[in-house]
Coordinates of C-alpha atoms in Angstrom, one line a residue:
X1 CA 5.7 -43.4 -47.7
X2 CA 5.2 -45.3 -44.8
X3 CA 4.3 -44.6 -41.5
X4 CA 7.8 -45.5 -40.0
X5 CA 9.5 -43.3 -42.6
X6 CA 6.5 -40.4 -41.7
X7 CA 7.4 -40.4 -38.0
X8 CA 11.5 -40.2 -38.6
X9 CA 10.8 -36.9 -41.2
X10 CA 8.5 -35.7 -38.4
X11 CA 11.1 -36.0 -36.1
X12 CA 13.9 -34.7 -38.4
X13 CA 11.7 -31.8 -38.6
X14 CA 11.0 -31.0 -35.0
X15 CA 14.6 -31.7 -34.7
X16 CA 15.5 -28.9 -37.5
X17 CA 13.5 -26.2 -35.4
X18 CA 15.3 -26.3 -32.8
X19 CA 18.6 -26.8 -34.1
X20 CA 21.0 -24.6 -36.9
X21 CA 22.9 -26.6 -39.0
X22 CA 26.4 -26.1 -40.8
X23 CA 25.3 -23.9 -44.5
X24 CA 22.0 -22.6 -42.6
X25 CA 21.1 -18.9 -43.9
X26 CA 21.7 -17.0 -40.1
X27 CA 19.9 -14.0 -41.0
X28 CA 17.2 -13.6 -38.5
X29 CA 13.9 -12.7 -40.2
X30 CA 12.1 -12.4 -36.6
X31 CA 12.4 -12.4 -32.8
X32 CA 10.3 -13.3 -29.9
X33 CA 10.2 -13.4 -26.6
X34 CA 7.3 -14.5 -23.8
X35 CA 7.2 -11.8 -20.9
X36 CA 10.5 -11.3 -19.4
X37 CA 11.9 -14.3 -20.4
X38 CA 14.9 -14.5 -23.2
X39 CA 14.5 -13.8 -26.7
X40 CA 14.2 -16.5 -29.9
X41 CA 15.1 -16.0 -33.2
X42 CA 13.6 -17.6 -36.3
X43 CA 15.7 -18.4 -39.2
X44 CA 15.4 -19.4 -42.6
X45 CA 16.7 -23.1 -43.9
X46 CA 17.8 -24.4 -47.1
X47 CA 14.2 -25.4 -48.4
X48 CA 13.2 -21.4 -47.4
X49 CA 11.3 -22.6 -44.2
X50 CA 11.3 -20.7 -40.9
X51 CA 13.2 -22.4 -38.1
X52 CA 13.4 -21.7 -34.5
X53 CA 17.0 -20.8 -33.2
X54 CA 17.9 -21.6 -29.9
X55 CA 20.3 -22.0 -27.4
X56 CA 20.6 -25.8 -26.7
X57 CA 22.1 -25.4 -23.1
X58 CA 20.1 -24.0 -20.4
X59 CA 17.0 -24.9 -22.2
X60 CA 15.7 -27.5 -19.7
X61 CA 16.6 -25.2 -16.8
X62 CA 14.7 -22.2 -18.5
X63 CA 11.8 -24.5 -19.0
X64 CA 11.8 -25.2 -15.5
X65 CA 12.2 -21.7 -14.6
X66 CA 9.3 -20.7 -17.0
X67 CA 6.9 -23.4 -15.5
X68 CA 7.4 -22.2 -12.3
X69 CA 7.1 -18.6 -13.3
X70 CA 4.0 -19.2 -14.8
X71 CA 2.7 -20.9 -11.7
X72 CA 3.9 -18.7 -8.7
X73 CA 4.2 -15.2 -10.8
X74 CA 1.9 -13.0 -12.7
X75 CA 1.7 -13.6 -16.6
X76 CA 4.1 -10.8 -18.0
X77 CA 6.1 -10.5 -14.9
X78 CA 8.1 -8.4 -14.2
X79 CA 6.5 -6.1 -17.0
X80 CA 3.1 -6.8 -15.9
X81 CA 3.3 -5.6 -11.9
X82 CA 5.3 -2.3 -10.6
X83 CA 8.6 -2.1 -10.0
X84 CA 8.8 -3.0 -6.2
X85 CA 7.1 -6.3 -6.8
X86 CA 9.8 -8.7 -5.8
X87 CA 11.4 -6.7 -3.2
X88 CA 7.9 -6.7 -1.6
X89 CA 6.9 -10.6 -2.0
X90 CA 10.1 -11.7 -1.1
X91 CA 10.1 -10.2 2.3
X92 CA 6.0 -10.8 2.4
X93 CA 6.9 -14.6 1.9
X94 CA 9.6 -14.6 4.7
X95 CA 6.9 -12.9 7.3
X96 CA 4.1 -15.6 6.2
X97 CA 6.4 -18.6 7.1
X98 CA 7.5 -17.0 10.4
X99 CA 3.8 -16.1 11.0
X100 CA 2.5 -19.7 10.3
X101 CA 5.4 -20.9 12.8
X102 CA 4.1 -18.8 16.0
X103 CA 0.7 -19.8 14.6
X104 CA 1.0 -23.3 15.0
X105 CA 2.8 -22.9 18.9
X106 CA -0.6 -20.5 19.4
X107 CA -2.9 -23.3 18.5
X108 CA -1.0 -25.9 20.8
X109 CA -1.4 -23.7 23.7
X110 CA -5.4 -23.0 23.0
X111 CA -6.0 -26.8 22.4
X112 CA -4.3 -27.3 25.8
X113 CA -6.6 -24.7 27.4
X114 CA -9.8 -26.2 26.2
X115 CA -8.9 -29.3 27.1
X116 CA -7.3 -31.5 24.7
X117 CA -5.5 -34.1 26.6
X118 CA -7.4 -33.5 30.3
X119 CA -9.6 -36.3 30.8
X120 CA -11.9 -34.1 32.9
X121 CA -12.4 -31.5 30.0
X122 CA -16.2 -31.9 28.4
X123 CA -17.1 -31.4 25.1
X124 CA -19.8 -28.6 25.7
X125 CA -17.0 -26.6 27.6
X126 CA -14.7 -26.5 25.0
X127 CA -17.8 -26.3 22.5
X128 CA -18.7 -23.2 24.4
X129 CA -15.1 -21.5 24.8
X130 CA -14.7 -22.2 20.8
X131 CA -18.5 -20.2 20.0
X132 CA -17.4 -17.5 22.3
X133 CA -14.3 -16.9 20.9
X134 CA -15.4 -17.0 17.3
X135 CA -18.6 -15.0 18.1
X136 CA -16.1 -11.9 19.7
X137 CA -14.1 -12.0 16.3
X138 CA -17.2 -11.5 14.1
X139 CA -18.8 -8.9 15.7
X140 CA -14.9 -7.2 16.1
X141 CA -14.6 -7.7 12.3
X142 CA -18.2 -5.6 11.7
X143 CA -16.9 -2.7 14.4
X144 CA -13.5 -2.3 12.8
X145 CA -14.5 -2.1 9.1
X146 CA -17.1 0.2 10.6
X147 CA -14.8 2.4 12.3
X148 CA -11.6 2.6 10.2
X149 CA -12.9 1.1 6.7
X150 CA -12.1 4.4 4.8
X151 CA -8.9 4.9 6.3
X152 CA -7.3 1.4 5.0
X153 CA -6.8 2.9 1.5
X154 CA -5.3 6.0 2.5
X155 CA -2.7 4.5 4.9
X156 CA -2.3 1.0 3.5
X157 CA 1.8 0.3 4.4
X158 CA 0.7 1.6 7.8
X159 CA -2.3 -0.3 8.5
X160 CA -0.4 -3.2 6.9
X161 CA 2.0 -2.9 9.6
X162 CA -0.3 -2.2 12.2
X163 CA -2.2 -5.5 11.5
X164 CA 1.0 -7.8 11.7
X165 CA 2.2 -6.2 15.3
X166 CA -1.3 -6.7 16.6
X167 CA -1.4 -10.9 15.1
X168 CA 2.2 -11.1 17.1
X169 CA 0.3 -9.3 20.0
X170 CA -2.9 -12.0 19.8
X171 CA -0.7 -15.1 19.4
X172 CA 1.1 -13.8 22.6
X173 CA -1.6 -13.7 24.6
X174 CA -2.9 -17.5 23.3
X175 CA 0.6 -18.7 24.6
X176 CA 0.3 -17.4 27.9
X177 CA -3.8 -18.3 28.4
X178 CA -3.4 -21.9 29.4
X179 CA -1.4 -19.9 32.5
X180 CA -4.3 -18.6 33.7
X181 CA -7.1 -21.3 33.4
X182 CA -9.8 -19.1 35.2
X183 CA -10.0 -16.6 32.8
X184 CA -8.8 -18.5 30.2
X185 CA -11.9 -17.9 27.7
X186 CA -11.6 -14.3 28.7
X187 CA -8.7 -14.2 27.2
X188 CA -9.2 -16.2 24.0
X189 CA -11.9 -13.9 23.3
X190 CA -9.6 -10.6 23.5
X191 CA -7.3 -12.6 21.3
X192 CA -9.7 -13.1 19.0
X193 CA -10.8 -10.0 19.0
X194 CA -7.3 -8.4 17.8
X195 CA -7.3 -11.2 15.3
X196 CA -10.6 -10.1 13.9
X197 CA -9.2 -6.7 13.3
X198 CA -6.1 -8.2 11.8
X199 CA -8.2 -9.9 9.2
X200 CA -10.0 -7.1 8.4
X201 CA -6.9 -4.7 8.1
X202 CA -4.3 -7.4 6.2
X203 CA -7.0 -8.3 4.2
X204 CA -8.2 -4.7 3.0
X205 CA -4.6 -3.5 2.8
X206 CA -3.5 -6.4 1.2
X207 CA -6.4 -5.3 -2.1
X208 CA -4.9 -1.7 -2.2
X209 CA -1.5 -3.0 -2.4
X210 CA -2.6 -5.5 -5.1
X211 CA -4.2 -2.4 -7.0
X212 CA -0.8 -0.7 -6.8
X213 CA 1.3 -3.6 -8.0
X214 CA -1.1 -4.6 -11.2
X215 CA -0.2 -2.8 -14.3
X216 CA -1.6 -4.5 -17.1
X217 CA -5.6 -4.5 -15.2
X218 CA -4.4 -8.1 -13.8
X219 CA -5.6 -7.7 -10.3
X220 CA -7.3 -11.1 -10.3
X221 CA -4.0 -12.4 -11.2
X222 CA -1.5 -10.6 -9.0
X223 CA -4.0 -11.6 -6.2
X224 CA -4.2 -15.3 -7.1
X225 CA -0.6 -15.7 -7.6
X226 CA -0.4 -13.7 -4.6
X227 CA -2.4 -16.4 -2.7
X228 CA -0.4 -19.7 -4.5
X229 CA 2.8 -17.8 -3.2
X230 CA 1.1 -17.5 0.6
X231 CA -0.3 -21.2 0.1
X232 CA 3.4 -22.6 -0.6
X233 CA 4.7 -20.9 2.4
X234 CA 1.9 -21.9 4.6
X235 CA 2.3 -25.4 3.7
X236 CA 6.6 -25.0 4.3
X237 CA 5.0 -23.4 7.4
X238 CA 3.0 -26.3 8.5
X239 CA 5.8 -28.9 7.7
X240 CA 8.1 -27.3 9.8
X241 CA 5.9 -26.9 12.9
X242 CA 4.6 -30.4 12.5
X243 CA 8.6 -31.1 12.9
X244 CA 8.6 -28.9 16.0
X245 CA 5.5 -30.0 17.9
X246 CA 6.8 -32.7 20.1
X247 CA 9.6 -30.6 20.9
X248 CA 7.0 -27.8 22.4
X249 CA 4.6 -29.8 23.1
X250 CA 5.7 -29.9 26.9
X251 CA 8.3 -27.9 26.8
X252 CA 7.1 -24.3 27.7
X253 CA 10.7 -22.5 27.7
X254 CA 11.3 -24.0 24.1
X255 CA 7.9 -22.7 23.0
X256 CA 8.1 -19.1 24.5
X257 CA 12.2 -18.7 22.9
X258 CA 11.0 -20.2 19.6
X259 CA 7.8 -17.5 19.7
X260 CA 10.4 -14.6 20.0
X261 CA 12.6 -16.1 17.8
X262 CA 9.5 -16.1 15.2
X263 CA 8.2 -12.9 16.1
X264 CA 11.3 -11.1 15.9
X265 CA 11.7 -12.7 12.5
X266 CA 8.1 -11.8 11.5
X267 CA 8.2 -8.4 12.5
X268 CA 11.6 -7.7 10.9
X269 CA 10.6 -9.0 7.5
X270 CA 7.0 -7.4 7.7
X271 CA 9.0 -4.0 8.3
X272 CA 11.1 -4.5 5.4
X273 CA 8.3 -5.4 2.9
X274 CA 6.3 -2.4 3.3
X275 CA 9.4 -0.2 3.1
X276 CA 10.1 -1.9 0.1
X277 CA 6.8 -0.7 -1.4
X278 CA 6.7 2.6 -3.9
X279 CA 3.6 4.0 -4.1
X280 CA 3.2 7.1 -6.6
X281 CA -0.2 8.1 -5.4
X282 CA -0.6 11.1 -2.7
X283 CA -1.8 10.2 0.5
X284 CA -1.4 12.5 3.5
X285 CA 1.8 11.7 4.7
X286 CA 3.4 11.6 1.3
X287 CA 2.0 15.2 0.3
X288 CA 3.2 16.7 3.3
X289 CA 6.6 15.4 2.6
X290 CA 6.3 16.4 -1.1
X291 CA 5.1 19.6 -0.5
X292 CA 7.9 20.1 2.1
X293 CA 10.6 19.5 -0.1
X294 CA 9.2 21.4 -2.8
X295 CA 9.5 24.5 -0.6
X296 CA 13.0 23.9 0.7
X297 CA 14.8 22.4 -2.7
X298 CA 12.0 24.0 -5.8
X299 CA 11.7 20.4 -7.2
X300 CA 9.6 17.9 -6.9
X301 CA 10.7 14.7 -5.3
X302 CA 10.4 11.2 -7.1
X303 CA 8.2 8.8 -5.5
X304 CA 11.1 6.6 -4.4
X305 CA 12.9 9.2 -2.2
X306 CA 9.2 10.0 -0.3
X307 CA 8.3 6.6 0.2
X308 CA 11.5 6.0 2.2
X309 CA 10.4 8.5 4.7
X310 CA 6.6 8.2 5.0
X311 CA 6.1 7.3 8.6
X312 CA 4.6 4.0 9.3
X313 CA 2.7 4.7 12.6
X314 CA 0.1 7.4 11.9
X315 CA 0.6 9.0 15.4
X316 CA 3.5 10.2 14.3
X317 CA 2.2 13.1 13.1
X318 CA 0.6 15.5 15.3
X319 CA 1.0 19.0 14.0
X320 CA -2.5 20.3 13.1
X321 CA -5.3 18.5 11.4
X322 CA -7.2 18.4 7.6
X323 CA -10.5 17.8 7.3
X324 CA -11.2 17.2 3.6
X325 CA -15.2 17.2 2.3
X326 CA -16.1 19.3 5.4
X327 CA -19.8 20.8 5.6
X328 CA -19.9 24.3 4.8
X329 CA -20.8 25.1 8.6
X330 CA -17.2 24.1 9.8
X331 CA -15.7 26.9 7.5
X332 CA -18.2 29.6 7.9
X333 CA -20.7 30.2 10.2
X334 CA -22.4 34.0 8.9
X335 CA -22.7 35.6 5.9
X336 CA -19.7 37.6 6.5
X337 CA -17.5 35.0 6.8
X338 CA -18.9 33.3 3.8
X339 CA -18.0 36.5 1.9
X340 CA -15.0 36.2 3.0
X341 CA -14.6 32.4 2.4
X342 CA -14.7 33.1 -1.5
X343 CA -12.8 36.3 -1.5
X344 CA -9.9 36.0 -4.1
X345 CA -10.9 32.5 -4.6
X346 CA -11.2 31.0 -8.1
X347 CA -10.7 27.1 -7.1
X348 CA -13.0 24.2 -6.4
X349 CA -12.8 24.5 -3.1
X350 CA -13.4 26.3 0.0
X351 CA -11.2 26.9 3.0
X352 CA -11.2 27.6 6.6
X353 CA -8.8 27.5 9.5
X354 CA -9.8 27.8 13.4
X355 CA -6.1 28.8 15.2
X356 CA -7.0 27.8 18.7
X357 CA -7.7 24.0 17.6
X358 CA -4.9 24.2 14.7
X359 CA -7.9 22.5 12.2
X360 CA -8.0 23.5 8.7
X361 CA -11.7 22.9 6.9
X362 CA -11.6 22.2 3.3
X363 CA -15.3 22.3 1.7
X364 CA -15.2 20.8 -2.1
X365 CA -17.5 21.9 -4.5
X366 CA -20.1 19.6 -6.1
X367 CA -18.1 18.5 -9.6
X368 CA -14.6 18.6 -7.8
X369 CA -11.9 16.3 -9.6
X370 CA -9.1 14.4 -8.2
X371 CA -6.3 17.6 -9.2
X372 CA -8.9 19.7 -7.1
X373 CA -8.7 17.7 -4.1
X374 CA -5.3 17.6 -4.2
X375 CA -4.6 21.4 -4.5
X376 CA -7.5 21.8 -1.4
X377 CA -5.3 19.0 0.5
X378 CA -1.8 21.0 -0.3
X379 CA -3.5 24.6 0.4
X380 CA -4.4 23.0 3.7
X381 CA -1.4 21.6 4.6
X382 CA 0.9 25.0 3.4
X383 CA -1.9 27.2 6.2
X384 CA -0.7 23.9 8.7
X385 CA 3.1 24.7 8.0
X386 CA 2.6 28.6 9.0
X387 CA 0.9 28.1 11.5
X388 CA 3.2 25.1 13.3
X389 CA 6.7 25.2 11.4
X390 CA 9.8 27.2 11.2
X391 CA 10.3 28.4 7.7
X392 CA 14.5 28.2 8.0
X393 CA 15.7 27.0 5.1
X394 CA 12.4 27.1 2.7
X395 CA 13.4 28.6 -0.5
X396 CA 10.3 28.4 -2.2
X397 CA 8.9 31.9 -2.0
X398 CA 10.6 32.6 1.2
X399 CA 10.0 35.7 1.5
X400 CA 6.1 35.4 1.2
X401 CA 5.5 32.9 3.2
X402 CA 7.7 34.3 5.9
X403 CA 5.2 37.7 5.7
X404 CA 2.4 35.5 5.9
X405 CA 3.7 33.8 8.9
X406 CA 4.2 36.9 10.4
X407 CA 0.8 38.3 9.9
X408 CA -0.5 35.4 11.6
X409 CA 1.4 36.3 14.8
X410 CA -0.1 39.6 14.8
X411 CA -3.9 38.8 13.7
X412 CA -6.7 39.4 16.1
X413 CA -9.0 37.2 14.1
X414 CA -9.0 33.7 15.2
X415 CA -10.3 32.6 11.4
X416 CA -7.3 34.6 9.7
X417 CA -9.3 35.6 7.0
X418 CA -6.8 37.7 5.6
X419 CA -3.9 35.3 6.1
X420 CA -6.8 32.5 4.0
X421 CA -7.1 35.2 1.3
X422 CA -3.6 35.8 1.1
X423 CA -2.8 31.8 0.6
X424 CA -5.1 31.4 -2.1
X425 CA -2.9 34.4 -4.5
X426 CA 0.7 32.0 -3.5
X427 CA -1.4 28.4 -4.1
X428 CA -2.6 30.3 -7.7
X429 CA 1.5 30.8 -8.5
X430 CA 2.6 27.6 -6.8
X431 CA 0.4 25.3 -7.6
X432 CA 0.7 24.7 -11.8
X433 CA 4.6 24.7 -11.5
X434 CA 3.9 21.8 -8.4
X435 CA 1.5 19.7 -10.1
X436 CA 3.4 19.6 -13.4
X437 CA 6.7 18.6 -11.6
X438 CA 4.7 16.0 -9.7
X439 CA 3.6 14.5 -13.4
X440 CA 6.9 14.7 -14.7
X441 CA 8.7 12.9 -11.4
X442 CA 6.4 9.9 -11.7
X443 CA 3.4 11.1 -8.9
X444 CA -0.2 10.2 -9.9
X445 CA -2.7 13.0 -10.2
X446 CA -5.8 11.0 -12.0
X447 CA -6.6 9.7 -8.2
X448 CA -5.2 9.9 -4.9
X449 CA -5.6 8.7 -1.5
X450 CA -6.3 11.9 0.6
X451 CA -9.6 10.2 1.7
X452 CA -11.8 13.3 1.5
X453 CA -15.2 13.0 3.1
X454 CA -18.4 13.0 1.0
X455 CA -20.0 16.7 1.5
X456 CA -20.3 18.7 -1.5
X457 CA -21.5 22.1 -2.1
X458 CA -23.0 24.4 -4.6
X459 CA -21.9 28.2 -4.5
X460 CA -21.3 31.4 -6.9
X461 CA -23.5 32.1 -9.9
X462 CA -22.2 28.7 -11.3
X463 CA -20.6 25.5 -10.7
X464 CA -17.6 25.0 -11.6
X465 CA -16.0 21.7 -13.3
X466 CA -12.5 20.5 -13.0
X467 CA -10.1 21.4 -15.8

């Protein structure tokens, strides 16, 4: 067989792999698919070979879609990511586009302020302003990470929205800065300080959301593809900004109108993006809502029903505080109080309350695990509920809760040791049903986002371990 005949034979075999011919055996021996794509089948031809059976129509479109998907979406999408991935990314893409445009407007204002286009401006003055701005931002990043770094995992959604609000405020300050030339450098430094907080909070919460979205130990892939999406959106935003730049260069009114428009779009898209996230781990806000629903209705709600109720601004929560992982002295300051703390307590934590401050402190035993911490947090929230809430409408153990609340009102002891001891017995009855229902409803109990402090203690004849 010469080379031309061999070539024609190869082309014929490739054609038969993708197109069935009349008279072929249509029995499907095997089917396969790539990730979430459509399936293709293998059949047998008249000579006993396996052939690929595909529909000719839409083949090019499907190949193009798979190509785009492989560039911008994690491998194995949608099975390899959380169910809320697409809705979150759509809104996140929109907010990134709006943010890029407002950032372009702010850059124009800053450049005007440092003297671009002004023949009287000096390079030294502009350089000094830029160095002060960058130095302020560096200091701000270090301080914010030190002060709030541990809270970013607990309330990732709240801090993500807060970061975007702060970013818009910083851009607004930059746009106004040229109107105050005498204090321009101070204003720019304040703006950069705000943006440093945005950088830390935004980056850290993005990492926390990536942990949530990655479902096949594919955090790096999810993060990389998120970066590709953001880069594409930024390119689109920069292109649009370049078209708008000549129109806004000397038109402050148009600049302010466009800033108001894009900022509104940015904030709305951010709100929708954060609301689209459905976390299955328990933080303090979600745990409060879960416990409240369980006590009112006797069932554990699904994550999809609790997440939309989660407040996006932590300041909405004002009733009492819970201190998990607190040192022992915050709970008991005498041997008598220590004995009251361990009375009727067979758990891996000790708990104390200060009625005058409304604070509940929880001392964790060395070796306490995730379920122990969740139980301790639920116990503490139950005490806060008894201190501050009206129990009307509660079904689960309503009579016992009402009796405990009455005991709090009549108690003379500020530490309420009798009530604390009684709630240990109540939690022992409620918690097994609650944690079992939580697991069945899709909540994760092997990890949490409750953010306990690092204090751990030993007490009793021996250390208890997580069951």
